[in-house]
Amino acid sequence: MPEAGAAPEPVPVIDAVAFDCEDPDGLGQFWQSLLGGELRPGDGVIELHGGRVRLDFAQVPEGKQVRKNRVHLDLYVPPDRKDQAIANALRLGATRADDIYDGDLWQVMRDPEGNEFCFVWGAGSPTRP
């Protein structure tokens, strides 16, 4: 039992965000092209290192089962670079997800396997590396 006034036990920290996918190499290359970093083979996954949180890409037999993800990545971009970020993602194989949200504070996108992510520029304070 901790002493009164002692610091609480450490809580878990995020080790990685995992993507179930059909093509771990291809999806890993998409995200590497978008975010930078280094792809490495891991324990049954492809790992993208170099950001604040590692991204893991694991092959699964089934495709995406729902129209909209319950969890997604928010990627901050400066407001004056949002159009460039969107155009780059489209060039790499992403698509717009305007059926989910079409507004002025962020742009919802889908990666090549349909996983949603957002470019944000006006939705609260950015957390920058």
mmCIF file of N, CA and C in Angstrom:
data_model
loop_
_atom_site.group_PDB
_atom_site.id
_atom_site.type_symbol
_atom_site.label_atom_id
_atom_site.label_comp_id
_atom_site.label_asym_id
_atom_site.label_seq_id
_atom_site.Cartn_x
_atom_site.Cartn_y
_atom_site.Cartn_z
ATOM 1 N N MET A 1 0.844 -1.183 0.000
ATOM 2 C CA MET A 1 0.000 0.000 0.000
ATOM 3 C C MET A 1 0.884 1.239 0.000
ATOM 4 N N PRO A 2 0.627 2.207 -0.915
ATOM 5 C CA PRO A 2 1.473 3.398 -0.972
ATOM 6 C C PRO A 2 1.291 4.253 0.278
ATOM 7 N N GLU A 3 2.369 4.962 0.628
ATOM 8 C CA GLU A 3 2.309 5.885 1.756
ATOM 9 C C GLU A 3 1.376 7.039 1.436
ATOM 10 N N ALA A 4 0.788 7.606 2.486
ATOM 11 C CA ALA A 4 -0.066 8.784 2.297
ATOM 12 C C ALA A 4 0.772 9.896 1.689
ATOM 13 N N GLY A 5 0.254 10.529 0.669
ATOM 14 C CA GLY A 5 0.946 11.631 0.011
ATOM 15 C C GLY A 5 1.973 11.194 -1.020
ATOM 16 N N ALA A 6 2.193 9.887 -1.156
ATOM 17 C CA ALA A 6 3.152 9.389 -2.143
ATOM 18 C C ALA A 6 2.567 9.533 -3.542
ATOM 19 N N ALA A 7 3.439 9.651 -4.513
ATOM 20 C CA ALA A 7 2.997 9.748 -5.908
ATOM 21 C C ALA A 7 2.261 8.474 -6.291
ATOM 22 N N PRO A 8 1.207 8.589 -7.065
ATOM 23 C CA PRO A 8 0.484 7.383 -7.481
ATOM 24 C C PRO A 8 1.343 6.511 -8.391
ATOM 25 N N GLU A 9 0.986 5.252 -8.454
ATOM 26 C CA GLU A 9 1.668 4.319 -9.349
ATOM 27 C C GLU A 9 1.552 4.836 -10.788
ATOM 28 N N PRO A 10 2.576 4.597 -11.598
ATOM 29 C CA PRO A 10 2.474 5.011 -13.006
ATOM 30 C C PRO A 10 1.291 4.325 -13.684
ATOM 31 N N VAL A 11 0.664 5.044 -14.560
ATOM 32 C CA VAL A 11 -0.437 4.469 -15.336
ATOM 33 C C VAL A 11 0.123 3.978 -16.659
ATOM 34 N N PRO A 12 -0.587 3.110 -17.343
ATOM 35 C CA PRO A 12 -0.083 2.674 -18.649
ATOM 36 C C PRO A 12 0.101 3.862 -19.591
ATOM 37 N N VAL A 13 1.049 3.737 -20.480
ATOM 38 C CA VAL A 13 1.255 4.713 -21.538
ATOM 39 C C VAL A 13 0.980 4.026 -22.867
ATOM 40 N N ILE A 14 0.617 4.793 -23.843
ATOM 41 C CA ILE A 14 0.340 4.220 -25.161
ATOM 42 C C ILE A 14 1.648 3.735 -25.765
ATOM 43 N N ASP A 15 1.686 2.466 -26.120
ATOM 44 C CA ASP A 15 2.853 1.868 -26.747
ATOM 45 C C ASP A 15 2.777 2.027 -28.257
ATOM 46 N N ALA A 16 1.598 1.789 -28.827
ATOM 47 C CA ALA A 16 1.419 1.875 -30.272
ATOM 48 C C ALA A 16 -0.064 1.973 -30.572
ATOM 49 N N VAL A 17 -0.374 2.488 -31.737
ATOM 50 C CA VAL A 17 -1.723 2.416 -32.287
ATOM 51 C C VAL A 17 -1.664 1.348 -33.359
ATOM 52 N N ALA A 18 -2.536 0.348 -33.256
ATOM 53 C CA ALA A 18 -2.498 -0.793 -34.168
ATOM 54 C C ALA A 18 -3.607 -0.697 -35.207
ATOM 55 N N PHE A 19 -3.258 -0.972 -36.445
ATOM 56 C CA PHE A 19 -4.197 -1.018 -37.551
ATOM 57 C C PHE A 19 -4.329 -2.463 -38.003
ATOM 58 N N ASP A 20 -5.532 -3.039 -37.933
ATOM 59 C CA ASP A 20 -5.789 -4.316 -38.586
ATOM 60 C C ASP A 20 -5.949 -4.008 -40.067
ATOM 61 N N CYS A 21 -5.318 -4.799 -40.921
ATOM 62 C CA CYS A 21 -5.369 -4.472 -42.346
ATOM 63 C C CYS A 21 -5.137 -5.719 -43.193
ATOM 64 N N GLU A 22 -5.427 -5.584 -44.482
ATOM 65 C CA GLU A 22 -5.194 -6.666 -45.435
ATOM 66 C C GLU A 22 -3.750 -6.696 -45.912
ATOM 67 N N ASP A 23 -3.126 -5.512 -46.057
ATOM 68 C CA ASP A 23 -1.786 -5.392 -46.628
ATOM 69 C C ASP A 23 -0.909 -4.533 -45.712
ATOM 70 N N PRO A 24 -0.289 -5.136 -44.683
ATOM 71 C CA PRO A 24 0.521 -4.352 -43.752
ATOM 72 C C PRO A 24 1.650 -3.573 -44.417
ATOM 73 N N ASP A 25 2.315 -4.182 -45.401
ATOM 74 C CA ASP A 25 3.403 -3.467 -46.078
ATOM 75 C C ASP A 25 2.883 -2.238 -46.809
ATOM 76 N N GLY A 26 1.811 -2.402 -47.575
ATOM 77 C CA GLY A 26 1.259 -1.287 -48.345
ATOM 78 C C GLY A 26 0.713 -0.191 -47.455
ATOM 79 N N LEU A 27 -0.031 -0.578 -46.416
ATOM 80 C CA LEU A 27 -0.599 0.436 -45.531
ATOM 81 C C LEU A 27 0.507 1.124 -44.731
ATOM 82 N N GLY A 28 1.507 0.356 -44.317
ATOM 83 C CA GLY A 28 2.644 0.960 -43.631
ATOM 84 C C GLY A 28 3.365 1.963 -44.513
ATOM 85 N N GLN A 29 3.517 1.640 -45.800
ATOM 86 C CA GLN A 29 4.175 2.568 -46.725
ATOM 87 C C GLN A 29 3.356 3.843 -46.926
ATOM 88 N N PHE A 30 2.003 3.711 -46.979
ATOM 89 C CA PHE A 30 1.156 4.903 -47.077
ATOM 90 C C PHE A 30 1.422 5.828 -45.890
ATOM 91 N N TRP A 31 1.339 5.266 -44.669
ATOM 92 C CA TRP A 31 1.500 6.096 -43.473
ATOM 93 C C TRP A 31 2.926 6.629 -43.347
ATOM 94 N N GLN A 32 3.921 5.864 -43.768
ATOM 95 C CA GLN A 32 5.293 6.358 -43.759
ATOM 96 C C GLN A 32 5.436 7.539 -44.714
ATOM 97 N N SER A 33 4.836 7.443 -45.897
ATOM 98 C CA SER A 33 4.901 8.543 -46.856
ATOM 99 C C SER A 33 4.195 9.782 -46.324
ATOM 100 N N LEU A 34 3.127 9.582 -45.576
ATOM 101 C CA LEU A 34 2.362 10.704 -45.031
ATOM 102 C C LEU A 34 3.061 11.341 -43.836
ATOM 103 N N LEU A 35 3.610 10.511 -42.931
ATOM 104 C CA LEU A 35 4.113 11.011 -41.651
ATOM 105 C C LEU A 35 5.637 10.991 -41.515
ATOM 106 N N GLY A 36 6.320 10.273 -42.409
ATOM 107 C CA GLY A 36 7.753 10.081 -42.231
ATOM 108 C C GLY A 36 8.000 8.903 -41.306
ATOM 109 N N GLY A 37 9.232 8.737 -40.890
ATOM 110 C CA GLY A 37 9.576 7.652 -39.984
ATOM 111 C C GLY A 37 10.191 6.472 -40.711
ATOM 112 N N GLU A 38 10.413 5.415 -39.956
ATOM 113 C CA GLU A 38 11.076 4.229 -40.474
ATOM 114 C C GLU A 38 10.193 3.003 -40.261
ATOM 115 N N LEU A 39 9.991 2.241 -41.324
ATOM 116 C CA LEU A 39 9.254 0.979 -41.219
ATOM 117 C C LEU A 39 10.216 -0.132 -40.817
ATOM 118 N N ARG A 40 9.760 -0.942 -39.842
ATOM 119 C CA ARG A 40 10.564 -2.072 -39.381
ATOM 120 C C ARG A 40 9.653 -3.273 -39.188
ATOM 121 N N PRO A 41 10.151 -4.464 -39.504
ATOM 122 C CA PRO A 41 9.360 -5.650 -39.171
ATOM 123 C C PRO A 41 9.337 -5.817 -37.661
ATOM 124 N N GLY A 42 8.166 -6.157 -37.135
ATOM 125 C CA GLY A 42 8.025 -6.387 -35.706
ATOM 126 C C GLY A 42 7.611 -7.819 -35.448
ATOM 127 N N ASP A 43 7.018 -8.051 -34.318
ATOM 128 C CA ASP A 43 6.558 -9.386 -33.936
ATOM 129 C C ASP A 43 5.220 -9.664 -34.614
ATOM 130 N N GLY A 44 5.268 -10.076 -35.871
ATOM 131 C CA GLY A 44 4.052 -10.360 -36.626
ATOM 132 C C GLY A 44 3.379 -9.127 -37.200
ATOM 133 N N VAL A 45 4.025 -7.965 -37.106
ATOM 134 C CA VAL A 45 3.462 -6.715 -37.619
ATOM 135 C C VAL A 45 4.558 -5.929 -38.333
ATOM 136 N N ILE A 46 4.124 -4.922 -39.064
ATOM 137 C CA ILE A 46 5.042 -3.921 -39.601
ATOM 138 C C ILE A 46 4.902 -2.705 -38.695
ATOM 139 N N GLU A 47 6.025 -2.180 -38.194
ATOM 140 C CA GLU A 47 6.004 -1.065 -37.254
ATOM 141 C C GLU A 47 6.526 0.192 -37.934
ATOM 142 N N LEU A 48 5.841 1.320 -37.694
ATOM 143 C CA LEU A 48 6.306 2.622 -38.162
ATOM 144 C C LEU A 48 6.822 3.389 -36.949
ATOM 145 N N HIS A 49 8.127 3.604 -36.926
ATOM 146 C CA HIS A 49 8.790 4.328 -35.840
ATOM 147 C C HIS A 49 9.134 5.735 -36.295
ATOM 148 N N GLY A 50 9.226 6.658 -35.350
ATOM 149 C CA GLY A 50 9.685 7.998 -35.664
ATOM 150 C C GLY A 50 8.745 9.088 -35.195
ATOM 151 N N GLY A 51 7.511 8.751 -34.903
ATOM 152 C CA GLY A 51 6.570 9.733 -34.377
ATOM 153 C C GLY A 51 6.495 9.635 -32.863
ATOM 154 N N ARG A 52 5.594 10.358 -32.280
ATOM 155 C CA ARG A 52 5.422 10.323 -30.828
ATOM 156 C C ARG A 52 4.874 8.970 -30.380
ATOM 157 N N VAL A 53 4.116 8.323 -31.240
ATOM 158 C CA VAL A 53 3.541 7.005 -30.944
ATOM 159 C C VAL A 53 3.823 6.106 -32.142
ATOM 160 N N ARG A 54 4.259 4.892 -31.875
ATOM 161 C CA ARG A 54 4.514 3.933 -32.952
ATOM 162 C C ARG A 54 3.183 3.481 -33.543
ATOM 163 N N LEU A 55 3.153 3.293 -34.851
ATOM 164 C CA LEU A 55 1.995 2.716 -35.522
ATOM 165 C C LEU A 55 2.349 1.299 -35.942
ATOM 166 N N ASP A 56 1.459 0.357 -35.653
ATOM 167 C CA ASP A 56 1.653 -1.044 -36.023
ATOM 168 C C ASP A 56 0.597 -1.442 -37.049
ATOM 169 N N PHE A 57 0.985 -2.243 -38.023
ATOM 170 C CA PHE A 57 0.087 -2.702 -39.072
ATOM 171 C C PHE A 57 0.103 -4.225 -39.066
ATOM 172 N N ALA A 58 -1.035 -4.808 -38.708
ATOM 173 C CA ALA A 58 -1.141 -6.265 -38.551
ATOM 174 C C ALA A 58 -2.132 -6.824 -39.567
ATOM 175 N N GLN A 59 -1.731 -7.875 -40.253
ATOM 176 C CA GLN A 59 -2.617 -8.497 -41.243
ATOM 177 C C GLN A 59 -3.714 -9.293 -40.543
ATOM 178 N N VAL A 60 -4.940 -9.085 -41.003
ATOM 179 C CA VAL A 60 -6.091 -9.855 -40.532
ATOM 180 C C VAL A 60 -6.848 -10.365 -41.753
ATOM 181 N N PRO A 61 -7.583 -11.461 -41.603
ATOM 182 C CA PRO A 61 -8.252 -12.051 -42.771
ATOM 183 C C PRO A 61 -9.487 -11.281 -43.239
ATOM 184 N N GLU A 62 -10.139 -10.564 -42.361
ATOM 185 C CA GLU A 62 -11.377 -9.878 -42.746
ATOM 186 C C GLU A 62 -11.112 -8.408 -43.056
ATOM 187 N N GLY A 63 -11.949 -7.831 -43.905
ATOM 188 C CA GLY A 63 -11.871 -6.417 -44.222
ATOM 189 C C GLY A 63 -12.562 -5.582 -43.149
ATOM 190 N N LYS A 64 -12.553 -4.291 -43.347
ATOM 191 C CA LYS A 64 -13.216 -3.374 -42.417
ATOM 192 C C LYS A 64 -14.702 -3.718 -42.370
ATOM 193 N N GLN A 65 -15.265 -3.754 -41.170
ATOM 194 C CA GLN A 65 -16.645 -4.223 -40.989
ATOM 195 C C GLN A 65 -17.671 -3.101 -40.817
ATOM 196 N N VAL A 66 -17.242 -1.903 -40.483
ATOM 197 C CA VAL A 66 -18.176 -0.804 -40.221
ATOM 198 C C VAL A 66 -17.855 0.363 -41.137
ATOM 199 N N ARG A 67 -18.860 1.227 -41.330
ATOM 200 C CA ARG A 67 -18.650 2.386 -42.193
ATOM 201 C C ARG A 67 -17.737 3.409 -41.548
ATOM 202 N N LYS A 68 -17.882 3.641 -40.244
ATOM 203 C CA LYS A 68 -17.119 4.681 -39.566
ATOM 204 C C LYS A 68 -16.362 4.088 -38.383
ATOM 205 N N ASN A 69 -15.057 4.416 -38.293
ATOM 206 C CA ASN A 69 -14.255 3.986 -37.151
ATOM 207 C C ASN A 69 -14.732 4.671 -35.881
ATOM 208 N N ARG A 70 -14.617 3.985 -34.765
ATOM 209 C CA ARG A 70 -14.909 4.598 -33.465
ATOM 210 C C ARG A 70 -13.682 5.326 -32.921
ATOM 211 N N VAL A 71 -12.493 4.942 -33.367
ATOM 212 C CA VAL A 71 -11.245 5.583 -32.963
ATOM 213 C C VAL A 71 -10.505 5.958 -34.241
ATOM 214 N N HIS A 72 -9.892 7.130 -34.243
ATOM 215 C CA HIS A 72 -9.118 7.538 -35.410
ATOM 216 C C HIS A 72 -8.013 8.486 -34.976
ATOM 217 N N LEU A 73 -7.059 8.745 -35.856
ATOM 218 C CA LEU A 73 -5.965 9.672 -35.589
ATOM 219 C C LEU A 73 -6.377 11.073 -36.008
ATOM 220 N N ASP A 74 -6.060 12.059 -35.174
ATOM 221 C CA ASP A 74 -6.171 13.466 -35.531
ATOM 222 C C ASP A 74 -4.757 13.972 -35.768
ATOM 223 N N LEU A 75 -4.505 14.486 -36.958
ATOM 224 C CA LEU A 75 -3.182 14.969 -37.342
ATOM 225 C C LEU A 75 -3.238 16.481 -37.503
ATOM 226 N N TYR A 76 -2.548 17.209 -36.619
ATOM 227 C CA TYR A 76 -2.559 18.664 -36.704
ATOM 228 C C TYR A 76 -1.747 19.136 -37.903
ATOM 229 N N VAL A 77 -2.306 20.097 -38.635
ATOM 230 C CA VAL A 77 -1.584 20.804 -39.694
ATOM 231 C C VAL A 77 -1.839 22.295 -39.486
ATOM 232 N N PRO A 78 -0.838 23.137 -39.716
ATOM 233 C CA PRO A 78 -1.087 24.581 -39.607
ATOM 234 C C PRO A 78 -2.159 24.981 -40.617
ATOM 235 N N PRO A 79 -3.021 25.930 -40.265
ATOM 236 C CA PRO A 79 -4.114 26.319 -41.166
ATOM 237 C C PRO A 79 -3.650 26.683 -42.582
ATOM 238 N N ASP A 80 -2.492 27.323 -42.695
ATOM 239 C CA ASP A 80 -2.024 27.731 -44.020
ATOM 240 C C ASP A 80 -1.438 26.572 -44.837
ATOM 241 N N ARG A 81 -1.358 25.359 -44.235
ATOM 242 C CA ARG A 81 -0.821 24.199 -44.963
ATOM 243 C C ARG A 81 -1.843 23.086 -45.115
ATOM 244 N N LYS A 82 -3.091 23.354 -44.709
ATOM 245 C CA LYS A 82 -4.119 22.294 -44.754
ATOM 246 C C LYS A 82 -4.368 21.806 -46.173
ATOM 247 N N ASP A 83 -4.467 22.703 -47.137
ATOM 248 C CA ASP A 83 -4.732 22.281 -48.517
ATOM 249 C C ASP A 83 -3.585 21.429 -49.063
ATOM 250 N N GLN A 84 -2.355 21.781 -48.711
ATOM 251 C CA GLN A 84 -1.185 21.006 -49.137
ATOM 252 C C GLN A 84 -1.220 19.614 -48.505
ATOM 253 N N ALA A 85 -1.570 19.527 -47.216
ATOM 254 C CA ALA A 85 -1.621 18.225 -46.534
ATOM 255 C C ALA A 85 -2.695 17.330 -47.152
ATOM 256 N N ILE A 86 -3.845 17.902 -47.444
ATOM 257 C CA ILE A 86 -4.941 17.135 -48.057
ATOM 258 C C ILE A 86 -4.539 16.651 -49.447
ATOM 259 N N ALA A 87 -3.966 17.551 -50.245
ATOM 260 C CA ALA A 87 -3.545 17.178 -51.603
ATOM 261 C C ALA A 87 -2.491 16.072 -51.566
ATOM 262 N N ASN A 88 -1.554 16.153 -50.623
ATOM 263 C CA ASN A 88 -0.523 15.122 -50.510
ATOM 264 C C ASN A 88 -1.143 13.778 -50.142
ATOM 265 N N ALA A 89 -2.060 13.772 -49.180
ATOM 266 C CA ALA A 89 -2.716 12.519 -48.776
ATOM 267 C C ALA A 89 -3.486 11.917 -49.947
ATOM 268 N N LEU A 90 -4.174 12.751 -50.712
ATOM 269 C CA LEU A 90 -4.911 12.257 -51.884
ATOM 270 C C LEU A 90 -3.956 11.650 -52.902
ATOM 271 N N ARG A 91 -2.826 12.304 -53.123
ATOM 272 C CA ARG A 91 -1.820 11.807 -54.065
ATOM 273 C C ARG A 91 -1.281 10.442 -53.625
ATOM 274 N N LEU A 92 -1.194 10.224 -52.306
ATOM 275 C CA LEU A 92 -0.671 8.965 -51.771
ATOM 276 C C LEU A 92 -1.694 7.835 -51.751
ATOM 277 N N GLY A 93 -2.970 8.156 -52.028
ATOM 278 C CA GLY A 93 -3.988 7.109 -52.081
ATOM 279 C C GLY A 93 -5.130 7.269 -51.093
ATOM 280 N N ALA A 94 -5.124 8.333 -50.299
ATOM 281 C CA ALA A 94 -6.241 8.595 -49.379
ATOM 282 C C ALA A 94 -7.434 9.119 -50.169
ATOM 283 N N THR A 95 -8.583 9.106 -49.549
ATOM 284 C CA THR A 95 -9.787 9.716 -50.122
ATOM 285 C C THR A 95 -10.434 10.591 -49.058
ATOM 286 N N ARG A 96 -11.211 11.566 -49.507
ATOM 287 C CA ARG A 96 -11.978 12.408 -48.584
ATOM 288 C C ARG A 96 -13.144 11.601 -48.027
ATOM 289 N N ALA A 97 -13.510 11.894 -46.792
ATOM 290 C CA ALA A 97 -14.660 11.237 -46.162
ATOM 291 C C ALA A 97 -15.696 12.302 -45.808
ATOM 292 N N ASP A 98 -16.120 13.050 -46.812
ATOM 293 C CA ASP A 98 -17.086 14.125 -46.592
ATOM 294 C C ASP A 98 -18.449 13.600 -46.161
ATOM 295 N N ASP A 99 -18.703 12.295 -46.330
ATOM 296 C CA ASP A 99 -19.961 11.714 -45.863
ATOM 297 C C ASP A 99 -20.006 11.651 -44.331
ATOM 298 N N ILE A 100 -18.855 11.774 -43.667
ATOM 299 C CA ILE A 100 -18.798 11.756 -42.208
ATOM 300 C C ILE A 100 -18.853 13.168 -41.654
ATOM 301 N N TYR A 101 -18.082 14.086 -42.226
ATOM 302 C CA TYR A 101 -18.052 15.478 -41.771
ATOM 303 C C TYR A 101 -17.555 16.325 -42.920
ATOM 304 N N ASP A 102 -18.211 17.410 -43.140
ATOM 305 C CA ASP A 102 -17.786 18.359 -44.156
ATOM 306 C C ASP A 102 -17.937 19.734 -43.534
ATOM 307 N N GLY A 103 -16.828 20.291 -43.064
ATOM 308 C CA GLY A 103 -16.915 21.563 -42.369
ATOM 309 C C GLY A 103 -15.635 22.356 -42.454
ATOM 310 N N ASP A 104 -15.470 23.285 -41.519
ATOM 311 C CA ASP A 104 -14.374 24.247 -41.588
ATOM 312 C C ASP A 104 -13.244 24.012 -40.597
ATOM 313 N N LEU A 105 -13.393 23.096 -39.650
ATOM 314 C CA LEU A 105 -12.397 22.943 -38.601
ATOM 315 C C LEU A 105 -11.432 21.788 -38.833
ATOM 316 N N TRP A 106 -11.827 20.806 -39.610
ATOM 317 C CA TRP A 106 -10.977 19.666 -39.925
ATOM 318 C C TRP A 106 -11.499 18.979 -41.172
ATOM 319 N N GLN A 107 -10.672 18.111 -41.736
ATOM 320 C CA GLN A 107 -11.045 17.318 -42.910
ATOM 321 C C GLN A 107 -10.883 15.862 -42.566
ATOM 322 N N VAL A 108 -11.979 15.103 -42.656
ATOM 323 C CA VAL A 108 -11.913 13.662 -42.444
ATOM 324 C C VAL A 108 -11.451 13.016 -43.749
ATOM 325 N N MET A 109 -10.507 12.084 -43.618
ATOM 326 C CA MET A 109 -9.941 11.373 -44.755
ATOM 327 C C MET A 109 -10.035 9.876 -44.467
ATOM 328 N N ARG A 110 -9.837 9.076 -45.505
ATOM 329 C CA ARG A 110 -9.717 7.626 -45.361
ATOM 330 C C ARG A 110 -8.396 7.191 -45.979
ATOM 331 N N ASP A 111 -7.675 6.316 -45.279
ATOM 332 C CA ASP A 111 -6.446 5.766 -45.849
ATOM 333 C C ASP A 111 -6.818 4.740 -46.922
ATOM 334 N N PRO A 112 -5.860 4.147 -47.622
ATOM 335 C CA PRO A 112 -6.195 3.225 -48.708
ATOM 336 C C PRO A 112 -7.025 2.004 -48.302
ATOM 337 N N GLU A 113 -7.073 1.652 -47.010
ATOM 338 C CA GLU A 113 -7.898 0.525 -46.569
ATOM 339 C C GLU A 113 -9.177 0.987 -45.884
ATOM 340 N N GLY A 114 -9.470 2.294 -45.953
ATOM 341 C CA GLY A 114 -10.742 2.804 -45.448
ATOM 342 C C GLY A 114 -10.748 3.288 -44.013
ATOM 343 N N ASN A 115 -9.589 3.295 -43.342
ATOM 344 C CA ASN A 115 -9.525 3.782 -41.966
ATOM 345 C C ASN A 115 -9.560 5.306 -41.954
ATOM 346 N N GLU A 116 -10.462 5.875 -41.157
ATOM 347 C CA GLU A 116 -10.568 7.324 -41.101
ATOM 348 C C GLU A 116 -9.438 7.943 -40.292
ATOM 349 N N PHE A 117 -9.044 9.131 -40.701
ATOM 350 C CA PHE A 117 -8.153 9.993 -39.936
ATOM 351 C C PHE A 117 -8.533 11.420 -40.271
ATOM 352 N N CYS A 118 -8.126 12.358 -39.447
ATOM 353 C CA CYS A 118 -8.494 13.758 -39.662
ATOM 354 C C CYS A 118 -7.260 14.638 -39.708
ATOM 355 N N PHE A 119 -7.281 15.576 -40.629
ATOM 356 C CA PHE A 119 -6.366 16.707 -40.561
ATOM 357 C C PHE A 119 -7.124 17.776 -39.790
ATOM 358 N N VAL A 120 -6.542 18.265 -38.705
ATOM 359 C CA VAL A 120 -7.197 19.290 -37.890
ATOM 360 C C VAL A 120 -6.365 20.560 -37.921
ATOM 361 N N TRP A 121 -7.049 21.698 -37.973
ATOM 362 C CA TRP A 121 -6.353 22.978 -37.959
ATOM 363 C C TRP A 121 -7.119 24.003 -37.133
ATOM 364 N N GLY A 122 -8.346 23.754 -36.793
ATOM 365 C CA GLY A 122 -9.104 24.748 -36.046
ATOM 366 C C GLY A 122 -9.886 24.176 -34.895
ATOM 367 N N ALA A 123 -9.623 22.944 -34.506
ATOM 368 C CA ALA A 123 -10.428 22.273 -33.468
ATOM 369 C C ALA A 123 -9.621 22.181 -32.182
ATOM 370 N N GLY A 124 -9.481 23.286 -31.483
ATOM 371 C CA GLY A 124 -8.765 23.259 -30.216
ATOM 372 C C GLY A 124 -7.293 23.516 -30.392
ATOM 373 N N SER A 125 -6.559 23.418 -29.324
ATOM 374 C CA SER A 125 -5.124 23.684 -29.340
ATOM 375 C C SER A 125 -4.363 22.485 -29.866
ATOM 376 N N PRO A 126 -3.422 22.728 -30.754
ATOM 377 C CA PRO A 126 -2.633 21.600 -31.285
ATOM 378 C C PRO A 126 -1.655 21.093 -30.243
ATOM 379 N N THR A 127 -1.386 19.808 -30.306
ATOM 380 C CA THR A 127 -0.310 19.201 -29.529
ATOM 381 C C THR A 127 0.791 18.901 -30.514
ATOM 382 N N ARG A 128 1.852 19.648 -30.440
ATOM 383 C CA ARG A 128 2.924 19.503 -31.421
ATOM 384 C C ARG A 128 4.115 18.789 -30.794
ATOM 385 N N PRO A 129 4.868 18.039 -31.623
ATOM 386 C CA PRO A 129 6.068 17.369 -31.110
ATOM 387 C C PRO A 129 7.090 18.371 -30.628
#
